[in-house]
PDB file of C-alpha atoms in Angstrom:
ATOM      1  CA  UNK A   1      -0.036   0.070  -0.237  1.00 52.00           C
ATOM      2  CA  UNK A   2       2.784   2.281   0.834  1.00 51.00           C
ATOM      3  CA  UNK A   3       4.540   1.417  -2.467  1.00 54.00           C
ATOM      4  CA  UNK A   4       1.653   2.194  -4.361  1.00 52.00           C
ATOM      5  CA  UNK A   5       0.433   5.539  -2.212  1.00 47.00           C
ATOM      6  CA  UNK A   6       4.704   6.712  -3.079  1.00 51.00           C
ATOM      7  CA  UNK A   7       4.349   6.107  -6.822  1.00 49.00           C
ATOM      8  CA  UNK A   8       1.203   8.253  -6.941  1.00 48.00           C
ATOM      9  CA  UNK A   9       2.626  10.840  -4.791  1.00 47.00           C
ATOM     10  CA  UNK A  10       5.709  10.935  -7.172  1.00 48.00           C
ATOM     11  CA  UNK A  11       3.456  10.904 -10.419  1.00 47.00           C
ATOM     12  CA  UNK A  12       1.444  14.211  -8.856  1.00 48.00           C
ATOM     13  CA  UNK A  13       4.736  15.848  -7.772  1.00 45.00           C
ATOM     14  CA  UNK A  14       6.408  15.173 -11.487  1.00 48.00           C
ATOM     15  CA  UNK A  15       2.979  16.333 -12.799  1.00 46.00           C
ATOM     16  CA  UNK A  16       3.168  19.478 -11.004  1.00 45.00           C
ATOM     17  CA  UNK A  17       6.893  20.195 -11.873  1.00 43.00           C
ATOM     18  CA  UNK A  18       5.932  19.565 -15.645  1.00 41.00           C
ATOM     19  CA  UNK A  19       3.496  22.022 -15.741  1.00 44.00           C
ATOM     20  CA  UNK A  20       5.399  24.362 -13.488  1.00 40.00           C
ATOM     21  CA  UNK A  21       8.357  24.209 -16.089  1.00 44.00           C
ATOM     22  CA  UNK A  22       5.732  24.851 -18.993  1.00 50.00           C
ATOM     23  CA  UNK A  23       4.898  28.020 -18.134  1.00 72.00           C
ATOM     24  CA  UNK A  24       8.356  28.945 -17.435  1.00 83.00           C
ATOM     25  CA  UNK A  25       8.444  29.734 -21.251  1.00 86.00           C
ATOM     26  CA  UNK A  26       6.171  30.364 -23.994  1.00 92.00           C
ATOM     27  CA  UNK A  27       3.489  29.503 -25.241  1.00 95.00           C
ATOM     28  CA  UNK A  28       1.985  28.958 -22.285  1.00 96.00           C
ATOM     29  CA  UNK A  29      -1.047  27.506 -21.196  1.00 95.00           C
ATOM     30  CA  UNK A  30      -4.385  29.033 -20.279  1.00 95.00           C
ATOM     31  CA  UNK A  31      -8.043  28.492 -19.990  1.00 95.00           C
ATOM     32  CA  UNK A  32     -10.159  30.628 -22.032  1.00 95.00           C
ATOM     33  CA  UNK A  33     -12.593  31.384 -19.052  1.00 96.00           C
ATOM     34  CA  UNK A  34      -9.761  33.109 -17.330  1.00 96.00           C
ATOM     35  CA  UNK A  35      -9.470  35.498 -20.488  1.00 97.00           C
ATOM     36  CA  UNK A  36     -10.403  39.331 -19.563  1.00 97.00           C
ATOM     37  CA  UNK A  37     -11.577  41.968 -22.269  1.00 98.00           C
ATOM     38  CA  UNK A  38     -10.937  45.711 -21.760  1.00 97.00           C
ATOM     39  CA  UNK A  39     -13.120  48.643 -23.014  1.00 97.00           C
ATOM     40  CA  UNK A  40     -10.794  48.915 -26.148  1.00 97.00           C
ATOM     41  CA  UNK A  41     -11.271  44.865 -27.401  1.00 97.00           C
ATOM     42  CA  UNK A  42      -8.061  44.060 -25.923  1.00 98.00           C
ATOM     43  CA  UNK A  43      -7.989  40.524 -24.533  1.00 98.00           C
ATOM     44  CA  UNK A  44      -5.614  39.316 -21.676  1.00 98.00           C
ATOM     45  CA  UNK A  45      -4.953  36.518 -19.531  1.00 97.00           C
ATOM     46  CA  UNK A  46      -2.881  36.830 -16.326  1.00 97.00           C
ATOM     47  CA  UNK A  47      -0.148  33.352 -16.400  1.00 97.00           C
ATOM     48  CA  UNK A  48       1.716  34.531 -13.325  1.00 96.00           C
ATOM     49  CA  UNK A  49       1.048  38.032 -11.497  1.00 96.00           C
ATOM     50  CA  UNK A  50       3.991  39.769 -10.543  1.00 95.00           C
ATOM     51  CA  UNK A  51       5.169  41.711  -7.725  1.00 94.00           C
ATOM     52  CA  UNK A  52       6.902  44.767  -8.726  1.00 92.00           C
ATOM     53  CA  UNK A  53       5.886  48.569  -9.856  1.00 92.00           C
ATOM     54  CA  UNK A  54       3.025  48.905 -12.925  1.00 94.00           C
ATOM     55  CA  UNK A  55       4.667  51.404 -15.741  1.00 91.00           C
ATOM     56  CA  UNK A  56       3.309  54.576 -16.559  1.00 86.00           C
ATOM     57  CA  UNK A  57       2.844  56.460 -19.816  1.00 81.00           C
ATOM     58  CA  UNK A  58       6.411  57.453 -20.453  1.00 77.00           C
ATOM     59  CA  UNK A  59       8.446  54.621 -18.611  1.00 84.00           C
ATOM     60  CA  UNK A  60      11.068  52.354 -20.226  1.00 85.00           C
ATOM     61  CA  UNK A  61       9.946  48.915 -20.317  1.00 92.00           C
ATOM     62  CA  UNK A  62      12.241  45.385 -20.714  1.00 94.00           C
ATOM     63  CA  UNK A  63      10.297  42.599 -21.585  1.00 97.00           C
ATOM     64  CA  UNK A  64      10.277  39.306 -23.633  1.00 97.00           C
ATOM     65  CA  UNK A  65       7.516  38.387 -26.056  1.00 98.00           C
ATOM     66  CA  UNK A  66       6.626  35.201 -28.237  1.00 97.00           C
ATOM     67  CA  UNK A  67       4.416  36.661 -31.168  1.00 97.00           C
ATOM     68  CA  UNK A  68       1.968  34.198 -32.357  1.00 98.00           C
ATOM     69  CA  UNK A  69      -0.963  34.121 -35.102  1.00 97.00           C
ATOM     70  CA  UNK A  70      -4.302  32.481 -34.275  1.00 96.00           C
ATOM     71  CA  UNK A  71      -3.617  29.268 -35.748  1.00 96.00           C
ATOM     72  CA  UNK A  72      -0.212  29.037 -33.667  1.00 96.00           C
ATOM     73  CA  UNK A  73       2.125  29.697 -35.851  1.00 97.00           C
ATOM     74  CA  UNK A  74       5.021  32.080 -34.845  1.00 97.00           C
ATOM     75  CA  UNK A  75       6.074  35.219 -36.347  1.00 97.00           C
ATOM     76  CA  UNK A  76       8.636  36.911 -33.856  1.00 96.00           C
ATOM     77  CA  UNK A  77      10.130  36.117 -30.595  1.00 97.00           C
ATOM     78  CA  UNK A  78      12.752  37.706 -28.102  1.00 96.00           C
ATOM     79  CA  UNK A  79      12.628  34.658 -26.193  1.00 96.00           C
ATOM     80  CA  UNK A  80      14.086  32.658 -29.164  1.00 96.00           C
ATOM     81  CA  UNK A  81      16.999  35.136 -29.420  1.00 95.00           C
ATOM     82  CA  UNK A  82      17.542  35.475 -25.494  1.00 94.00           C
ATOM     83  CA  UNK A  83      17.041  39.374 -25.987  1.00 94.00           C
ATOM     84  CA  UNK A  84      14.429  41.355 -24.183  1.00 95.00           C
ATOM     85  CA  UNK A  85      12.687  44.240 -25.906  1.00 93.00           C
ATOM     86  CA  UNK A  86      12.947  47.656 -24.591  1.00 90.00           C
ATOM     87  CA  UNK A  87      10.879  50.572 -25.503  1.00 89.00           C
ATOM     88  CA  UNK A  88       9.334  53.428 -23.862  1.00 83.00           C
ATOM     89  CA  UNK A  89       5.356  52.524 -23.092  1.00 87.00           C
ATOM     90  CA  UNK A  90       2.401  54.646 -23.691  1.00 83.00           C
ATOM     91  CA  UNK A  91       3.435  56.692 -26.027  1.00 79.00           C
ATOM     92  CA  UNK A  92       2.744  55.317 -29.377  1.00 85.00           C
ATOM     93  CA  UNK A  93       6.025  53.810 -29.911  1.00 85.00           C
ATOM     94  CA  UNK A  94       4.551  50.488 -30.039  1.00 93.00           C
ATOM     95  CA  UNK A  95       0.868  49.342 -31.420  1.00 96.00           C
ATOM     96  CA  UNK A  96      -2.047  50.206 -29.115  1.00 96.00           C
ATOM     97  CA  UNK A  97      -2.279  47.128 -27.594  1.00 97.00           C
ATOM     98  CA  UNK A  98       0.872  47.265 -25.844  1.00 97.00           C
ATOM     99  CA  UNK A  99       0.849  50.573 -24.924  1.00 95.00           C
ATOM    100  CA  UNK A 100      -2.575  49.658 -22.909  1.00 96.00           C
ATOM    101  CA  UNK A 101      -1.643  45.797 -22.022  1.00 97.00           C
ATOM    102  CA  UNK A 102       1.422  46.789 -20.299  1.00 96.00           C
ATOM    103  CA  UNK A 103       0.487  49.960 -18.357  1.00 94.00           C
ATOM    104  CA  UNK A 104      -1.763  47.284 -16.375  1.00 95.00           C
ATOM    105  CA  UNK A 105       1.200  44.509 -15.625  1.00 97.00           C
ATOM    106  CA  UNK A 106       3.151  44.410 -12.921  1.00 96.00           C
ATOM    107  CA  UNK A 107       6.500  43.845 -13.005  1.00 96.00           C
ATOM    108  CA  UNK A 108       7.370  39.873 -12.994  1.00 96.00           C
ATOM    109  CA  UNK A 109       4.403  39.072 -14.530  1.00 97.00           C
ATOM    110  CA  UNK A 110       3.325  36.745 -17.338  1.00 97.00           C
ATOM    111  CA  UNK A 111       0.704  37.125 -19.529  1.00 98.00           C
ATOM    112  CA  UNK A 112      -1.196  36.561 -22.679  1.00 98.00           C
ATOM    113  CA  UNK A 113      -2.270  39.608 -24.694  1.00 98.00           C
ATOM    114  CA  UNK A 114      -4.889  38.897 -27.332  1.00 98.00           C
ATOM    115  CA  UNK A 115      -4.611  41.843 -29.721  1.00 98.00           C
ATOM    116  CA  UNK A 116      -7.315  42.541 -32.416  1.00 98.00           C
ATOM    117  CA  UNK A 117      -6.641  44.191 -35.370  1.00 97.00           C
ATOM    118  CA  UNK A 118      -7.382  47.761 -34.728  1.00 97.00           C
ATOM    119  CA  UNK A 119      -5.176  47.804 -31.723  1.00 97.00           C
ATOM    120  CA  UNK A 120      -2.109  45.880 -33.750  1.00 97.00           C
ATOM    121  CA  UNK A 121      -1.180  46.995 -37.477  1.00 96.00           C
ATOM    122  CA  UNK A 122      -4.728  47.156 -38.623  1.00 95.00           C
ATOM    123  CA  UNK A 123      -5.412  47.037 -42.672  1.00 95.00           C
ATOM    124  CA  UNK A 124      -1.392  47.481 -43.350  1.00 91.00           C
ATOM    125  CA  UNK A 125       0.770  44.634 -43.798  1.00 93.00           C
ATOM    126  CA  UNK A 126       3.824  44.508 -41.592  1.00 92.00           C
ATOM    127  CA  UNK A 127       6.806  42.197 -42.586  1.00 91.00           C
ATOM    128  CA  UNK A 128       5.466  38.420 -41.973  1.00 94.00           C
ATOM    129  CA  UNK A 129       2.232  39.887 -40.581  1.00 96.00           C
ATOM    130  CA  UNK A 130      -0.864  40.163 -42.911  1.00 96.00           C
ATOM    131  CA  UNK A 131      -3.141  42.859 -42.650  1.00 96.00           C
ATOM    132  CA  UNK A 132      -6.269  42.661 -40.434  1.00 97.00           C
ATOM    133  CA  UNK A 133      -4.365  39.601 -38.296  1.00 97.00           C
ATOM    134  CA  UNK A 134      -5.335  39.070 -34.894  1.00 98.00           C
ATOM    135  CA  UNK A 135      -1.927  38.429 -32.458  1.00 98.00           C
ATOM    136  CA  UNK A 136      -1.089  36.570 -29.554  1.00 98.00           C
ATOM    137  CA  UNK A 137       1.761  38.159 -27.341  1.00 98.00           C
ATOM    138  CA  UNK A 138       2.847  35.663 -24.708  1.00 98.00           C
ATOM    139  CA  UNK A 139       4.986  38.177 -22.569  1.00 98.00           C
ATOM    140  CA  UNK A 140       7.388  38.806 -19.718  1.00 98.00           C
ATOM    141  CA  UNK A 141       7.553  42.063 -17.898  1.00 97.00           C
ATOM    142  CA  UNK A 142      11.151  42.147 -16.781  1.00 97.00           C
ATOM    143  CA  UNK A 143      11.803  45.255 -15.716  1.00 94.00           C
ATOM    144  CA  UNK A 144      10.903  49.263 -15.495  1.00 90.00           C
ATOM    145  CA  UNK A 145      12.590  52.270 -15.659  1.00 79.00           C
ATOM    146  CA  UNK A 146      10.325  55.200 -14.273  1.00 70.00           C
ATOM    147  CA  UNK A 147      11.219  58.230 -15.993  1.00 66.00           C
ATOM    148  CA  UNK A 148      11.247  61.570 -13.514  1.00 68.00           C
ATOM    149  CA  UNK A 149       9.987  63.889 -15.944  1.00 69.00           C
ATOM    150  CA  UNK A 150       8.897  66.366 -16.321  1.00 81.00           C
ATOM    151  CA  UNK A 151      11.204  67.592 -13.278  1.00 84.00           C
ATOM    152  CA  UNK A 152       9.282  69.327 -10.225  1.00 84.00           C
ATOM    153  CA  UNK A 153      10.997  73.066  -9.576  1.00 86.00           C
ATOM    154  CA  UNK A 154      10.446  76.107  -7.843  1.00 88.00           C
ATOM    155  CA  UNK A 155      10.674  78.844 -10.457  1.00 87.00           C
ATOM    156  CA  UNK A 156      11.301  81.582  -7.799  1.00 89.00           C
ATOM    157  CA  UNK A 157      14.657  79.920  -7.252  1.00 90.00           C
ATOM    158  CA  UNK A 158      15.827  80.491 -11.167  1.00 92.00           C
ATOM    159  CA  UNK A 159      18.760  81.736 -12.180  1.00 92.00           C
ATOM    160  CA  UNK A 160      19.006  84.600 -14.711  1.00 94.00           C
ATOM    161  CA  UNK A 161      22.316  85.255 -16.773  1.00 94.00           C
ATOM    162  CA  UNK A 162      23.030  88.210 -18.845  1.00 95.00           C
ATOM    163  CA  UNK A 163      21.859  86.515 -21.822  1.00 96.00           C
ATOM    164  CA  UNK A 164      18.270  85.936 -20.617  1.00 95.00           C
ATOM    165  CA  UNK A 165      18.739  82.313 -19.826  1.00 96.00           C
ATOM    166  CA  UNK A 166      17.132  80.905 -17.096  1.00 95.00           C
ATOM    167  CA  UNK A 167      18.262  77.803 -15.237  1.00 95.00           C
ATOM    168  CA  UNK A 168      16.554  76.047 -12.079  1.00 93.00           C
ATOM    169  CA  UNK A 169      19.302  73.659 -10.692  1.00 91.00           C
ATOM    170  CA  UNK A 170      16.976  70.596  -9.512  1.00 86.00           C
ATOM    171  CA  UNK A 171      19.831  68.097  -8.215  1.00 84.00           C
ATOM    172  CA  UNK A 172      23.464  69.441  -8.292  1.00 87.00           C
ATOM    173  CA  UNK A 173      26.018  67.174  -9.650  1.00 87.00           C
ATOM    174  CA  UNK A 174      29.261  66.115  -8.341  1.00 87.00           C
ATOM    175  CA  UNK A 175      31.552  65.940 -11.860  1.00 89.00           C
ATOM    176  CA  UNK A 176      33.351  68.344 -13.863  1.00 93.00           C
ATOM    177  CA  UNK A 177      31.768  71.338 -15.761  1.00 94.00           C
ATOM    178  CA  UNK A 178      32.193  71.280 -19.328  1.00 95.00           C
ATOM    179  CA  UNK A 179      34.237  73.707 -21.363  1.00 94.00           C
ATOM    180  CA  UNK A 180      34.069  74.826 -24.512  1.00 93.00           C
ATOM    181  CA  UNK A 181      34.521  71.930 -27.395  1.00 94.00           C
ATOM    182  CA  UNK A 182      33.968  69.253 -24.795  1.00 95.00           C
ATOM    183  CA  UNK A 183      32.174  66.351 -25.989  1.00 95.00           C
ATOM    184  CA  UNK A 184      28.760  65.755 -23.641  1.00 94.00           C
ATOM    185  CA  UNK A 185      26.486  63.266 -23.370  1.00 93.00           C
ATOM    186  CA  UNK A 186      22.784  64.263 -21.639  1.00 92.00           C
ATOM    187  CA  UNK A 187      19.323  63.621 -21.894  1.00 88.00           C
ATOM    188  CA  UNK A 188      16.755  66.058 -22.569  1.00 91.00           C
ATOM    189  CA  UNK A 189      12.864  66.461 -22.400  1.00 88.00           C
ATOM    190  CA  UNK A 190      11.370  69.151 -24.588  1.00 91.00           C
ATOM    191  CA  UNK A 191       8.557  70.718 -23.629  1.00 90.00           C
ATOM    192  CA  UNK A 192       6.645  74.390 -24.959  1.00 91.00           C
ATOM    193  CA  UNK A 193       5.334  76.865 -22.390  1.00 90.00           C
ATOM    194  CA  UNK A 194       1.920  75.231 -22.610  1.00 87.00           C
ATOM    195  CA  UNK A 195       3.350  72.113 -21.596  1.00 84.00           C
ATOM    196  CA  UNK A 196       3.305  70.085 -24.810  1.00 86.00           C
ATOM    197  CA  UNK A 197       6.362  67.782 -25.433  1.00 86.00           C
ATOM    198  CA  UNK A 198       7.864  68.315 -28.620  1.00 90.00           C
ATOM    199  CA  UNK A 199      11.013  65.839 -27.920  1.00 90.00           C
ATOM    200  CA  UNK A 200      12.490  63.715 -25.428  1.00 86.00           C
ATOM    201  CA  UNK A 201      15.660  61.500 -25.256  1.00 84.00           C
ATOM    202  CA  UNK A 202      14.297  59.977 -22.325  1.00 79.00           C
ATOM    203  CA  UNK A 203      11.539  58.646 -23.831  1.00 72.00           C
ATOM    204  CA  UNK A 204      13.518  57.127 -27.245  1.00 75.00           C
ATOM    205  CA  UNK A 205      15.947  55.518 -24.347  1.00 69.00           C
ATOM    206  CA  UNK A 206      19.166  57.262 -25.914  1.00 80.00           C
ATOM    207  CA  UNK A 207      20.767  60.149 -24.869  1.00 86.00           C
ATOM    208  CA  UNK A 208      22.540  62.843 -26.994  1.00 90.00           C
ATOM    209  CA  UNK A 209      25.768  63.279 -27.486  1.00 94.00           C
ATOM    210  CA  UNK A 210      27.311  66.616 -28.985  1.00 95.00           C
ATOM    211  CA  UNK A 211      30.087  68.726 -28.539  1.00 95.00           C
ATOM    212  CA  UNK A 212      29.481  71.762 -26.130  1.00 94.00           C
ATOM    213  CA  UNK A 213      30.356  75.501 -26.841  1.00 93.00           C
ATOM    214  CA  UNK A 214      30.934  75.519 -30.568  1.00 94.00           C
ATOM    215  CA  UNK A 215      27.606  76.310 -32.232  1.00 94.00           C
ATOM    216  CA  UNK A 216      26.637  72.741 -32.741  1.00 94.00           C
ATOM    217  CA  UNK A 217      23.148  73.239 -30.701  1.00 95.00           C
ATOM    218  CA  UNK A 218      21.302  76.240 -29.874  1.00 95.00           C
ATOM    219  CA  UNK A 219      22.966  78.878 -28.005  1.00 95.00           C
ATOM    220  CA  UNK A 220      20.950  78.185 -24.649  1.00 95.00           C
ATOM    221  CA  UNK A 221      22.330  74.621 -24.916  1.00 95.00           C
ATOM    222  CA  UNK A 222      25.741  75.892 -25.416  1.00 94.00           C
ATOM    223  CA  UNK A 223      26.047  78.801 -22.545  1.00 94.00           C
ATOM    224  CA  UNK A 224      24.018  76.130 -20.233  1.00 95.00           C
ATOM    225  CA  UNK A 225      26.042  73.034 -20.468  1.00 95.00           C
ATOM    226  CA  UNK A 226      29.394  74.990 -19.606  1.00 93.00           C
ATOM    227  CA  UNK A 227      27.619  76.296 -16.566  1.00 91.00           C
TER     228      UNK A 227
END
């Protein structure tokens, strides 16, 4: 009797282990009854709930994805390449379904996203993806970098130079001050007076590099970055 119980217990544990390992990498398995639908028509199912932060629009995420068509054929996979995908989320840099989905998931979450054509590539062909395709993305959100821009500051503390340039030091640095001709690498977030964004290296996740003080950028930058 003990031998029979032991065999049954080992089989049960082996079954649990196999199912667990099967969810380590996609394609994930799930029940249709667990699929949720948002107002936009995005469908998703949580395979494993994460415990980290939820990305906000403008944050940079690092995620793995495994892209399938409705028939199960694969069209792309960062899992296969072993290289996660990085992008700013919630800013229109990826398909609408991703922008919506990744601002609902916690870091560490594994999920399946079922994205209808209107939240994907619509009636446009995109490489191996035919027009009007419903896309199935098996994803894992690995990390998020929160962008602390625009900075909060007290305008009464602005420094005005003889040229009319105004500056507010939000956080003093500890490194050297660039001099004329030096090469600098910097991030920037450009806003109009009404708060409208016109450009941002923060969102692209790619800092800007230039020689400063030699007329390669606007006069305000040449003056500011050499102080």
